[in-house]
Amino acid sequence: MKKKTGVTIIGVFVTLLLIAAVLCVALVRKYTPSEERVSPGEVTVVPEGEAYVTFWQEKYEKNALLLNGGIYLDLDTVLAHINEEFYYDEQELVLSYATPTEIIRAYPMEPVYYSNKTKQELSCAPILTKAGVPYVSLEFAALFSDLTYTVYENPSRVLLRTGAKDMLSLKVEKDTEVRESADIKSRILCDLAKDSVVWYVDAGTDADTKFVKVMTEDGIYGFVRKKDLTETYLESYTSDYVPAVYSHILSDEDVVLGWHQVTNKNANAGLENLIKNKDQLTVVSPTWFRVNTPEAENPLISLADMAYVETAKAHGLEVWGLVDNFTIAGIEGFDATANSFAVLSSTKEREELVNALVAEAIRYDLDGLNIDFELLSLQTGPHFIRFLRELSVKCRANGLVLSVDNYVPSAHAAYYDWEAQGEVVDYVVIMAYDEHYAGSETAGSVASYSYLTTAVDNILTMVPKEQVIMAVPFYTRLWTETEENGTTKLTSEALAMVTAASELTRNKVTPVWDDTTRQYYAEYTKGGATCKMWLEDVQSLQEKIAYIRKNDLAGVAAWRLGFEPDEVWPLFEVGVLAE
């Protein structure tokens, strides 16, 4: 019996040992990290001919294309994340870019681009299309952008860095692995050597807080045990990219510009009388050029005259030829807004217009060009800025001052992009008038004091003061209100300052000062109608010019010469109203 009991005890002991061994093996298996590895092709599934993309440590939603030896990103991605100044003409299939000195053109499937018409070789085509979507090569984009990139295989991936950035980095404390998920039993993606660095992505999953999600320096995403990492720190990555700097042709003295409305060749002869005894004037801008239709042989309608330029320069004046996009007489149904879009959205038409303007400026020895494009549509905005960028290259190369006339800054006209204008053109001119215009539903001032001061304050948030010219009116509006069948009908006409004063004298009306608009206001009855005027005169102009001088702007402009009495000109004397 004793022997039997001993055997039983030994059996139980052996059984317990076996159970303990099994438990130990189970525990060892449970807590021993898996050695199984993911094959390179399984790390991230990327379709053939593509590569996944990271911007810094963030994986991007779209893949890059690997085609014809090049690496391509879709144009929308390039514009949104790399360089918003690339411009694609989807009708003519032209990719454009402009630097301060170059106009760049690239075409699909050609491994070259053209800088000011000079061919430059590339290893792959700078642009191609796939399923109608344009793609830009990283090789080409990097020539003009703050962009560095590295390409890896197995899996195919492209690591992009744009600009400078502070990255949260973690140092590897000992040799370890990057795993497929936050679990030591998950497969190994790659090894990490001691003292190597990974980039923090996020804290991993809520279910397991022992891991952190990282990206390796060569773009592999995965999980690493927190205990294998140390020294979390911010790492500053700088950029060696030097952005292009636009030079500007700016006057050493205050600009005093007067627009001269020229509607036919004969009107050029009137310059002498307009500028006589106006020593304060420094620039005259005749309305000489008009944008033609795309079908026309000539992109410009021109009224330029050499004798005019000679007369102006004999009086010490610069001449900035004005080009507008207004209605063309004799063309039935002409739509200036639609025509502007048709011309500016076409690379071919835009280039012809730029070349024609610069050629006219050179031919007539002009000092500059003044762009007055009004009633542009929202859709035309980007094409207008592209036009200015390309025109600025040619003007800069030929020493021509480039100025652009604008409405006062407002949300509904933001597509005129005053900040971009200030970067590429020499002077941004703000037309601080037509607060109330011919189509206004209510009578009011053409240019109240607050209308101008608000315009000044707003534009200075976008354009440096030394590039801002503020324009004032030499006219007012006579508003007429009549009653017809119980309804008030409102009409108006623009009157020159001298004509408006004569109108009040004829009707024996004495205007009164209005503190709100800082103008004299007149109201009277004539022929059963109520007439109203907010007068532009010496006093109102003095108030406006004083604010312009106070803000040390580049100068003042006025629409238009011939509408003003002689007594306004002393107001434009530099320093007179500088307080």
Coordinates of C-alpha atoms in Angstrom, one line a residue:
M1 CA 0.0 0.0 0.0
K2 CA 2.8 2.4 0.8
K3 CA 4.5 1.7 -2.5
K4 CA 1.2 2.4 -4.3
T5 CA 0.8 5.7 -2.5
G6 CA 4.3 6.8 -3.4
V7 CA 3.6 6.0 -7.1
T8 CA 0.5 8.1 -6.9
I9 CA 2.3 11.0 -5.3
I10 CA 5.0 10.8 -8.0
G11 CA 2.4 10.7 -10.7
V12 CA 0.7 13.8 -9.3
F13 CA 4.0 15.6 -9.1
V14 CA 4.8 14.7 -12.7
T15 CA 1.4 15.8 -13.8
L16 CA 1.9 19.1 -12.0
L17 CA 5.3 19.5 -13.6
L18 CA 3.8 18.9 -17.0
I19 CA 1.1 21.4 -16.4
A20 CA 3.6 23.9 -15.1
A21 CA 5.7 23.3 -18.2
V22 CA 2.7 23.7 -20.5
L23 CA 1.8 26.9 -18.7
C24 CA 5.4 28.2 -18.9
V25 CA 5.5 27.4 -22.6
A26 CA 2.2 29.2 -23.0
L27 CA 3.3 32.2 -21.0
V28 CA 6.6 32.3 -22.9
R29 CA 4.7 32.1 -26.2
K30 CA 2.3 34.8 -25.1
Y31 CA 5.0 37.3 -24.1
T32 CA 7.7 36.4 -26.6
P33 CA 7.5 38.8 -29.6
S34 CA 6.8 37.3 -32.9
E35 CA 9.7 36.9 -35.3
E36 CA 7.4 36.7 -38.4
R37 CA 8.2 39.3 -41.0
V38 CA 6.1 41.0 -43.6
S39 CA 7.6 40.6 -47.1
P40 CA 8.5 43.9 -48.7
G41 CA 5.7 43.7 -51.2
E42 CA 3.2 43.4 -48.4
V43 CA 4.2 46.5 -46.3
T44 CA 1.8 48.7 -48.2
V45 CA -0.2 47.6 -51.2
V46 CA 0.5 50.1 -53.9
P47 CA -0.9 49.6 -57.5
E48 CA 1.6 48.9 -60.2
G49 CA 3.1 52.1 -61.5
E50 CA 2.2 54.1 -58.4
A51 CA 3.8 55.1 -55.2
Y52 CA 2.3 56.2 -51.9
V53 CA 3.1 59.8 -50.9
T54 CA 4.0 61.4 -47.5
F55 CA 4.1 65.1 -46.8
W56 CA 6.5 65.1 -43.8
Q57 CA 5.1 62.3 -41.6
E58 CA 1.6 62.3 -42.9
K59 CA 0.5 59.8 -45.6
Y60 CA -1.3 61.6 -48.4
E61 CA -4.7 60.4 -49.7
K62 CA -3.5 60.2 -53.3
N63 CA -0.7 58.2 -54.9
A64 CA 2.0 59.5 -57.2
L65 CA 2.3 58.1 -60.7
L66 CA 5.6 56.5 -61.9
L67 CA 5.6 57.0 -65.6
N68 CA 8.3 57.2 -68.3
G69 CA 11.0 57.5 -65.7
G70 CA 9.3 60.4 -63.9
I71 CA 7.4 60.8 -60.6
Y72 CA 4.2 62.7 -61.0
L73 CA 1.6 64.3 -58.7
D74 CA -1.8 65.5 -59.9
L75 CA -1.9 69.3 -60.5
D76 CA -4.5 69.9 -57.8
T77 CA -2.1 68.4 -55.2
V78 CA 0.8 70.5 -56.5
L79 CA -1.2 73.7 -56.3
A80 CA -2.6 72.9 -52.9
H81 CA 0.6 71.6 -51.2
I82 CA 3.7 72.6 -53.2
N83 CA 3.3 75.7 -55.3
E84 CA 0.1 77.6 -56.0
E85 CA 1.6 79.6 -58.8
F86 CA 1.7 76.9 -61.4
Y87 CA -1.0 77.6 -64.1
Y88 CA -2.5 75.1 -66.5
D89 CA -4.4 76.0 -69.7
E90 CA -6.6 73.0 -70.1
Q91 CA -7.8 74.1 -73.6
E92 CA -4.3 74.6 -75.1
L93 CA -2.6 72.0 -72.8
V94 CA 0.1 74.4 -71.6
L95 CA 1.6 74.5 -68.1
S96 CA 2.9 78.0 -67.3
Y97 CA 5.0 79.5 -64.5
A98 CA 6.5 83.0 -64.1
T99 CA 9.5 84.2 -62.1
P100 CA 10.5 87.8 -61.9
T101 CA 12.6 87.4 -65.0
E102 CA 11.2 84.3 -66.8
I103 CA 8.0 83.1 -68.5
I104 CA 8.1 79.4 -68.3
R105 CA 6.1 77.1 -70.6
A106 CA 5.8 73.3 -70.6
Y107 CA 3.8 71.0 -72.8
P108 CA 2.6 67.4 -72.3
M109 CA 5.0 64.5 -73.2
E110 CA 8.0 66.7 -74.1
P111 CA 11.0 66.2 -71.8
V112 CA 11.8 69.9 -72.0
Y113 CA 10.5 73.3 -70.9
Y114 CA 10.9 76.7 -72.3
S115 CA 12.3 79.7 -70.4
N116 CA 11.7 82.9 -72.3
K117 CA 11.5 80.7 -75.4
T118 CA 14.8 79.1 -74.7
K119 CA 14.6 75.2 -74.5
Q120 CA 15.7 73.6 -71.3
E121 CA 16.2 69.8 -71.1
L122 CA 14.7 67.5 -68.5
S123 CA 14.9 63.8 -67.8
C124 CA 11.1 63.4 -68.2
A125 CA 8.2 65.4 -69.4
P126 CA 7.2 68.1 -67.0
I127 CA 3.5 67.5 -67.5
L128 CA 1.3 64.7 -68.8
T129 CA -2.4 63.8 -68.6
K130 CA -4.0 60.6 -67.6
A131 CA -7.7 60.1 -67.9
G132 CA -8.0 63.8 -68.6
V133 CA -6.2 64.7 -65.3
P134 CA -3.0 66.8 -65.6
Y135 CA 0.0 65.6 -63.6
V136 CA 3.2 67.5 -62.9
S137 CA 6.6 65.9 -62.5
L138 CA 8.4 66.4 -59.2
E139 CA 11.6 67.1 -61.1
F140 CA 9.9 70.1 -62.8
A141 CA 8.0 71.3 -59.7
A142 CA 11.2 71.3 -57.6
L143 CA 12.9 73.7 -60.0
F144 CA 10.6 76.5 -58.8
S145 CA 9.4 75.4 -55.4
D146 CA 10.5 74.9 -51.9
L147 CA 10.4 71.1 -52.3
T148 CA 12.7 68.2 -51.6
Y149 CA 11.8 64.6 -52.2
T150 CA 13.2 61.1 -51.9
V151 CA 12.0 57.9 -53.6
Y152 CA 12.1 54.4 -52.2
E153 CA 11.2 51.0 -53.5
N154 CA 9.5 47.9 -51.9
P155 CA 7.1 49.4 -51.3
S156 CA 7.1 52.3 -53.8
R157 CA 6.9 55.5 -51.8
V158 CA 7.8 59.2 -52.2
L159 CA 8.7 61.3 -49.1
L160 CA 8.1 65.0 -49.7
R161 CA 9.2 67.9 -47.6
T162 CA 8.0 71.5 -48.3
G163 CA 9.4 74.5 -46.5
A164 CA 10.7 74.3 -42.9
K165 CA 9.0 72.5 -40.0
D166 CA 9.4 71.4 -36.4
M167 CA 8.9 67.6 -36.2
L168 CA 8.3 65.5 -33.1
S169 CA 11.0 63.0 -33.2
L170 CA 11.8 60.0 -31.0
K171 CA 15.2 58.3 -30.5
V172 CA 15.5 54.5 -30.5
E173 CA 17.0 53.4 -27.1
K174 CA 17.9 49.9 -28.2
D175 CA 17.7 47.7 -31.3
T176 CA 14.0 47.0 -31.9
E177 CA 11.4 46.5 -34.6
V178 CA 8.6 48.4 -36.3
R179 CA 5.5 46.2 -36.2
E180 CA 2.4 46.0 -38.3
S181 CA 0.0 46.7 -35.3
A182 CA 0.2 47.6 -31.7
D183 CA 0.9 44.0 -30.6
I184 CA 4.2 42.1 -30.1
K185 CA 2.6 39.2 -31.9
S186 CA 2.1 41.3 -35.0
R187 CA 4.5 40.9 -37.9
I188 CA 7.7 42.9 -38.2
L189 CA 7.8 45.5 -40.9
C190 CA 11.4 46.5 -40.5
D191 CA 14.3 46.8 -37.9
L192 CA 15.4 49.8 -36.0
A193 CA 18.9 50.2 -34.9
K194 CA 19.9 51.8 -31.6
D195 CA 20.2 55.6 -31.7
S196 CA 18.2 55.8 -35.0
V197 CA 15.3 58.3 -35.2
V198 CA 11.6 57.9 -36.0
W199 CA 8.9 60.6 -36.4
Y200 CA 5.9 60.6 -34.2
V201 CA 2.5 60.0 -35.9
D202 CA 0.1 59.3 -33.1
A203 CA -0.3 57.5 -29.8
G204 CA -1.5 54.2 -31.3
T205 CA -4.7 52.5 -30.4
D206 CA -6.8 52.9 -27.3
A207 CA -6.7 49.2 -26.7
D208 CA -2.9 49.0 -26.3
T209 CA -1.1 52.0 -24.9
K210 CA 2.3 50.3 -24.8
F211 CA 3.0 51.2 -28.4
V212 CA 3.3 54.4 -30.4
K213 CA 2.7 54.8 -34.1
V214 CA 5.7 56.2 -36.0
M215 CA 7.1 56.8 -39.4
T216 CA 10.7 55.8 -40.1
E217 CA 13.0 58.2 -41.8
D218 CA 12.5 56.2 -45.1
G219 CA 8.7 56.3 -44.9
I220 CA 7.6 53.1 -43.3
Y221 CA 4.6 53.4 -41.0
G222 CA 4.1 51.1 -38.0
F223 CA 4.2 50.6 -34.3
V224 CA 7.1 50.6 -31.8
R225 CA 7.0 49.7 -28.1
K226 CA 7.3 52.8 -26.0
K227 CA 9.8 51.3 -23.8
D228 CA 12.2 50.9 -26.7
L229 CA 12.0 54.7 -27.4
T230 CA 13.4 57.6 -25.5
E231 CA 14.1 61.3 -25.8
T232 CA 11.0 62.7 -27.4
Y233 CA 12.0 66.1 -28.8
L234 CA 11.2 68.7 -31.4
E235 CA 13.5 68.6 -34.4
S236 CA 13.7 71.7 -36.6
Y237 CA 14.1 71.1 -40.3
T238 CA 15.1 74.1 -42.2
S239 CA 15.0 74.9 -45.9
D240 CA 17.8 76.1 -48.2
Y241 CA 15.2 77.3 -50.8
V242 CA 15.5 81.0 -51.6
P243 CA 12.3 82.4 -53.0
A244 CA 12.3 84.7 -56.0
V245 CA 12.3 88.4 -55.1
Y246 CA 10.4 90.8 -57.3
S247 CA 12.1 94.1 -57.9
H248 CA 9.9 97.2 -58.4
I249 CA 10.4 100.4 -60.4
L250 CA 9.4 103.1 -57.9
S251 CA 9.7 106.8 -58.1
D252 CA 12.0 108.8 -55.7
E253 CA 9.3 111.4 -55.5
D254 CA 5.5 111.3 -54.8
V255 CA 3.5 110.3 -57.9
V256 CA 0.8 112.7 -59.0
L257 CA -0.9 111.0 -61.9
G258 CA -3.6 112.5 -64.1
W259 CA -5.7 110.4 -66.4
H260 CA -6.3 111.9 -69.8
Q261 CA -9.4 110.5 -71.6
V262 CA -8.5 110.1 -75.2
T263 CA -11.4 108.8 -77.4
N264 CA -9.9 109.5 -80.8
K265 CA -6.6 110.4 -82.4
N266 CA -7.5 114.1 -82.6
A267 CA -7.9 114.3 -78.8
N268 CA -4.2 113.8 -78.4
A269 CA -3.7 117.4 -79.6
G270 CA -5.4 118.7 -76.4
L271 CA -2.6 117.6 -74.0
E272 CA -0.8 121.0 -74.0
N273 CA -3.9 122.8 -72.6
L274 CA -4.6 120.1 -70.0
I275 CA -1.1 120.1 -68.4
K276 CA -0.5 123.9 -68.6
N277 CA 0.3 125.4 -65.2
K278 CA 0.1 122.0 -63.4
D279 CA 3.6 121.8 -62.1
Q280 CA 2.5 119.3 -59.4
L281 CA 1.7 116.7 -62.1
T282 CA 4.4 114.0 -62.5
V283 CA 2.6 111.4 -64.7
V284 CA 0.0 111.6 -67.5
S285 CA -1.9 108.5 -68.4
P286 CA -3.7 108.7 -71.8
T287 CA -6.5 106.1 -72.4
W288 CA -4.8 104.9 -75.6
F289 CA -5.2 101.1 -75.7
R290 CA -8.1 98.7 -75.7
V291 CA -8.2 95.0 -75.7
N292 CA -9.5 93.6 -79.0
T293 CA -11.4 90.4 -79.6
P294 CA -9.6 87.1 -80.1
E295 CA -10.7 87.0 -83.7
A296 CA -9.1 90.3 -84.5
E297 CA -5.8 90.4 -86.4
N298 CA -4.4 92.9 -83.8
P299 CA -4.8 92.2 -80.1
L300 CA -4.9 95.9 -79.4
I301 CA -6.8 99.0 -80.6
S302 CA -4.3 101.8 -80.3
L303 CA -4.6 105.6 -80.3
A304 CA -1.0 106.2 -79.4
D305 CA 0.8 109.3 -80.7
M306 CA 4.5 110.1 -80.7
A307 CA 4.0 113.9 -80.7
Y308 CA 1.9 113.5 -77.5
V309 CA 4.8 111.7 -75.8
E310 CA 7.3 114.3 -76.9
T311 CA 5.0 117.1 -75.6
A312 CA 4.6 115.4 -72.2
K313 CA 8.3 114.8 -71.8
A314 CA 9.1 118.3 -72.7
H315 CA 7.0 119.3 -69.7
G316 CA 8.9 116.8 -67.5
L317 CA 6.1 114.3 -67.4
E318 CA 6.2 110.5 -67.6
V319 CA 3.7 108.8 -69.8
W320 CA 2.0 105.6 -68.7
G321 CA -0.2 104.4 -71.5
L322 CA -3.6 103.1 -70.2
V323 CA -5.1 99.9 -71.5
D324 CA -8.7 99.0 -70.8
N325 CA -11.1 96.2 -71.5
F326 CA -14.2 98.3 -72.2
T327 CA -16.8 98.1 -75.0
I328 CA -15.6 98.2 -78.6
A329 CA -17.6 100.4 -80.8
G330 CA -19.1 98.9 -83.9
I331 CA -19.3 95.3 -82.6
E332 CA -22.9 94.4 -82.1
G333 CA -23.6 92.5 -78.8
F334 CA -20.0 92.9 -77.6
D335 CA -19.7 91.8 -74.0
A336 CA -16.6 93.2 -72.3
T337 CA -16.7 90.8 -69.4
A338 CA -16.9 87.7 -71.7
N339 CA -14.3 89.1 -74.0
S340 CA -11.9 89.6 -71.1
F341 CA -12.3 86.0 -70.1
A342 CA -11.8 84.8 -73.6
V343 CA -8.5 86.7 -74.0
L344 CA -7.0 86.3 -70.6
S345 CA -7.8 82.6 -70.2
S346 CA -6.0 81.7 -73.5
T347 CA -2.2 81.3 -73.2
K348 CA -1.9 82.2 -76.9
E349 CA -4.1 85.3 -76.7
R350 CA -2.6 86.4 -73.4
E351 CA 0.9 86.1 -74.8
E352 CA 0.0 88.1 -77.9
L353 CA -1.6 90.9 -75.8
V354 CA 1.5 91.1 -73.5
N355 CA 3.8 91.3 -76.5
A356 CA 1.7 93.9 -78.3
L357 CA 1.5 96.1 -75.2
V358 CA 5.3 96.0 -74.6
A359 CA 5.9 96.6 -78.3
E360 CA 3.7 99.7 -78.3
A361 CA 5.4 101.0 -75.1
I362 CA 8.8 100.6 -76.7
R363 CA 7.7 102.0 -80.1
Y364 CA 6.3 105.2 -78.5
D365 CA 9.0 105.5 -75.8
L366 CA 6.5 105.2 -72.9
D367 CA 7.6 105.2 -69.3
G368 CA 5.0 102.7 -68.2
L369 CA 1.7 100.9 -68.7
N370 CA -1.5 101.4 -66.7
I371 CA -3.9 98.4 -66.7
D372 CA -7.5 99.3 -66.2
F373 CA -9.5 96.1 -66.5
E374 CA -13.0 96.5 -65.0
L375 CA -16.1 94.3 -64.6
L376 CA -14.0 91.1 -64.7
S377 CA -15.9 88.0 -63.7
L378 CA -14.9 85.8 -60.7
Q379 CA -13.8 83.1 -63.2
T380 CA -11.5 85.6 -64.9
G381 CA -9.6 86.5 -61.7
P382 CA -6.9 83.8 -61.8
H383 CA -6.3 84.5 -65.5
F384 CA -6.0 88.2 -64.8
I385 CA -3.3 87.7 -62.2
R386 CA -1.5 85.3 -64.6
F387 CA -1.6 88.1 -67.2
L388 CA -0.1 90.6 -64.7
R389 CA 2.7 88.1 -63.8
E390 CA 3.6 87.6 -67.4
L391 CA 3.3 91.2 -68.3
S392 CA 5.5 92.2 -65.4
V393 CA 8.3 90.0 -66.7
K394 CA 8.4 91.9 -70.0
C395 CA 7.9 95.3 -68.3
R396 CA 10.7 94.6 -65.8
A397 CA 13.1 93.6 -68.7
N398 CA 12.3 96.8 -70.6
G399 CA 12.3 99.3 -67.6
L400 CA 8.6 100.0 -67.9
V401 CA 6.6 100.9 -64.9
L402 CA 3.6 98.6 -64.5
S403 CA 0.6 99.9 -62.6
V404 CA -2.9 98.4 -62.1
D405 CA -6.2 100.2 -61.4
N406 CA -8.5 98.6 -58.9
Y407 CA -11.9 99.1 -57.2
V408 CA -11.7 99.7 -53.5
P409 CA -10.9 96.5 -51.6
S410 CA -14.1 94.5 -50.8
A411 CA -15.1 90.9 -50.4
H412 CA -17.0 90.7 -53.7
A413 CA -13.9 91.8 -55.7
A414 CA -11.3 89.8 -53.7
Y415 CA -10.5 87.8 -56.9
Y416 CA -8.6 90.8 -58.1
D417 CA -6.0 89.6 -55.5
W418 CA -4.4 92.8 -54.4
E419 CA -1.7 91.0 -52.4
A420 CA -0.6 89.1 -55.6
Q421 CA -0.7 92.4 -57.5
G422 CA 1.5 94.1 -55.0
E423 CA 4.1 91.3 -55.3
V424 CA 4.5 91.5 -59.1
V425 CA 3.5 95.0 -60.3
D426 CA 5.1 98.3 -59.4
Y427 CA 2.0 100.3 -58.3
V428 CA -1.4 99.3 -57.1
V429 CA -3.9 102.1 -57.9
I430 CA -7.1 102.2 -55.9
M431 CA -10.0 104.1 -57.6
A432 CA -11.6 105.6 -54.5
Y433 CA -14.7 106.8 -56.2
D434 CA -18.0 105.5 -57.7
E435 CA -19.2 104.8 -54.2
H436 CA -22.6 105.7 -55.7
Y437 CA -22.7 105.3 -59.5
A438 CA -25.1 105.6 -62.4
G439 CA -26.8 102.3 -61.6
S440 CA -27.1 102.9 -57.9
E441 CA -30.6 102.5 -56.4
T442 CA -30.2 105.5 -54.0
A443 CA -28.6 108.9 -54.4
G444 CA -25.3 109.4 -52.6
S445 CA -21.7 110.6 -52.7
V446 CA -19.4 109.6 -55.4
A447 CA -16.5 109.5 -52.9
S448 CA -17.2 110.2 -49.3
Y449 CA -14.3 110.7 -46.9
S450 CA -14.9 107.4 -45.1
Y451 CA -15.0 105.6 -48.5
L452 CA -11.5 106.7 -49.2
T453 CA -10.1 106.2 -45.6
T454 CA -11.5 102.7 -45.4
A455 CA -10.0 101.9 -48.8
V456 CA -6.6 103.2 -47.7
D457 CA -6.7 101.2 -44.4
N458 CA -7.8 98.0 -46.2
I459 CA -5.3 98.1 -49.0
L460 CA -2.4 98.7 -46.6
T461 CA -3.0 95.3 -45.0
M462 CA -2.2 93.8 -48.4
V463 CA 0.2 96.1 -50.3
P464 CA 3.2 98.1 -49.0
K465 CA 2.5 101.8 -48.8
E466 CA 5.3 102.7 -51.1
Q467 CA 3.4 100.9 -53.9
V468 CA -0.1 102.3 -53.3
I469 CA -1.5 105.2 -55.3
M470 CA -4.9 106.4 -54.2
A471 CA -7.1 107.9 -56.9
V472 CA -9.7 110.7 -56.3
P473 CA -12.4 112.0 -58.5
F474 CA -12.5 115.4 -60.3
Y475 CA -16.3 115.0 -60.8
T476 CA -19.5 114.6 -58.9
R477 CA -23.0 113.3 -59.7
L478 CA -26.2 115.3 -60.1
W479 CA -29.0 113.1 -58.9
T480 CA -32.6 113.8 -60.1
E481 CA -35.6 112.3 -58.4
T482 CA -39.0 112.5 -60.2
E483 CA -42.4 111.2 -59.3
E484 CA -44.1 109.0 -61.9
N485 CA -47.4 107.4 -61.1
G486 CA -46.6 107.3 -57.4
T487 CA -43.1 105.9 -57.9
T488 CA -39.9 107.7 -57.4
K489 CA -37.6 107.5 -60.5
L490 CA -33.9 108.1 -59.9
T491 CA -31.4 109.2 -62.6
S492 CA -28.0 110.8 -62.5
E493 CA -25.3 112.3 -64.6
A494 CA -21.6 112.8 -64.0
L495 CA -20.5 116.5 -63.8
A496 CA -17.1 117.9 -63.9
M497 CA -16.2 119.9 -60.8
V498 CA -16.4 123.1 -62.7
T499 CA -19.7 122.2 -64.3
A500 CA -21.2 121.2 -60.9
A501 CA -20.2 124.6 -59.5
S502 CA -21.8 126.4 -62.4
E503 CA -25.0 124.4 -62.0
L504 CA -25.4 125.5 -58.5
T505 CA -24.7 129.1 -59.4
R506 CA -27.2 129.1 -62.2
N507 CA -29.9 127.8 -59.8
K508 CA -28.9 130.1 -57.0
V509 CA -28.2 127.3 -54.6
T510 CA -25.8 127.5 -51.6
P511 CA -24.5 124.1 -50.5
V512 CA -24.0 123.2 -46.9
W513 CA -21.2 121.3 -45.3
D514 CA -22.0 117.7 -44.4
D515 CA -19.8 116.3 -41.6
T516 CA -20.6 112.7 -42.4
T517 CA -19.3 112.7 -46.0
R518 CA -17.0 115.7 -45.4
Q519 CA -18.4 117.3 -48.6
Y520 CA -20.7 120.2 -49.4
Y521 CA -24.2 119.0 -50.0
A522 CA -26.8 120.7 -52.2
E523 CA -30.5 120.0 -52.7
Y524 CA -32.9 122.0 -54.8
T525 CA -36.0 121.7 -56.9
K526 CA -35.9 122.1 -60.7
G527 CA -38.8 121.5 -63.1
G528 CA -40.7 119.6 -60.5
A529 CA -37.8 117.3 -59.8
T530 CA -35.6 117.1 -56.7
C531 CA -31.9 117.5 -57.5
K532 CA -29.1 116.4 -55.1
M533 CA -25.4 116.8 -55.2
W534 CA -22.5 115.8 -52.9
L535 CA -19.9 118.1 -54.2
E536 CA -16.3 117.4 -54.9
D537 CA -14.4 120.6 -54.4
V538 CA -11.2 122.0 -52.9
Q539 CA -12.3 121.4 -49.4
S540 CA -13.4 117.7 -49.9
L541 CA -10.2 117.0 -51.9
Q542 CA -8.1 118.6 -49.2
E543 CA -9.5 116.2 -46.6
K544 CA -8.9 113.2 -48.8
I545 CA -5.4 114.2 -49.9
A546 CA -4.4 114.9 -46.3
Y547 CA -5.3 111.3 -45.3
I548 CA -3.3 110.0 -48.2
R549 CA -0.2 112.1 -47.2
K550 CA -0.7 111.1 -43.6
N551 CA -0.3 107.4 -44.5
D552 CA 2.7 108.2 -46.6
L553 CA 1.4 106.5 -49.8
A554 CA 3.3 106.5 -53.0
G555 CA 1.0 109.1 -54.5
V556 CA -2.3 110.4 -55.8
A557 CA -4.1 110.0 -59.1
A558 CA -7.2 111.8 -60.4
W559 CA -9.9 111.0 -62.9
R560 CA -9.8 113.0 -65.1
L561 CA -7.7 115.9 -66.3
G562 CA -9.9 118.8 -67.5
F563 CA -12.7 118.2 -65.0
E564 CA -11.0 120.3 -62.3
P565 CA -10.7 124.0 -61.5
D566 CA -7.1 125.4 -61.3
E567 CA -7.4 126.0 -57.6
V568 CA -7.2 122.3 -56.7
W569 CA -3.6 121.8 -57.9
P570 CA -1.8 123.4 -55.0
L571 CA -3.4 120.6 -52.9
F572 CA -1.2 118.1 -54.8
E573 CA 2.1 119.9 -53.9
V574 CA 4.2 117.4 -52.0
G575 CA 4.6 118.3 -48.3
V576 CA 1.8 120.9 -48.2
L577 CA -0.7 118.5 -46.5
A578 CA 1.8 116.2 -44.8
E579 CA 0.6 116.8 -41.3

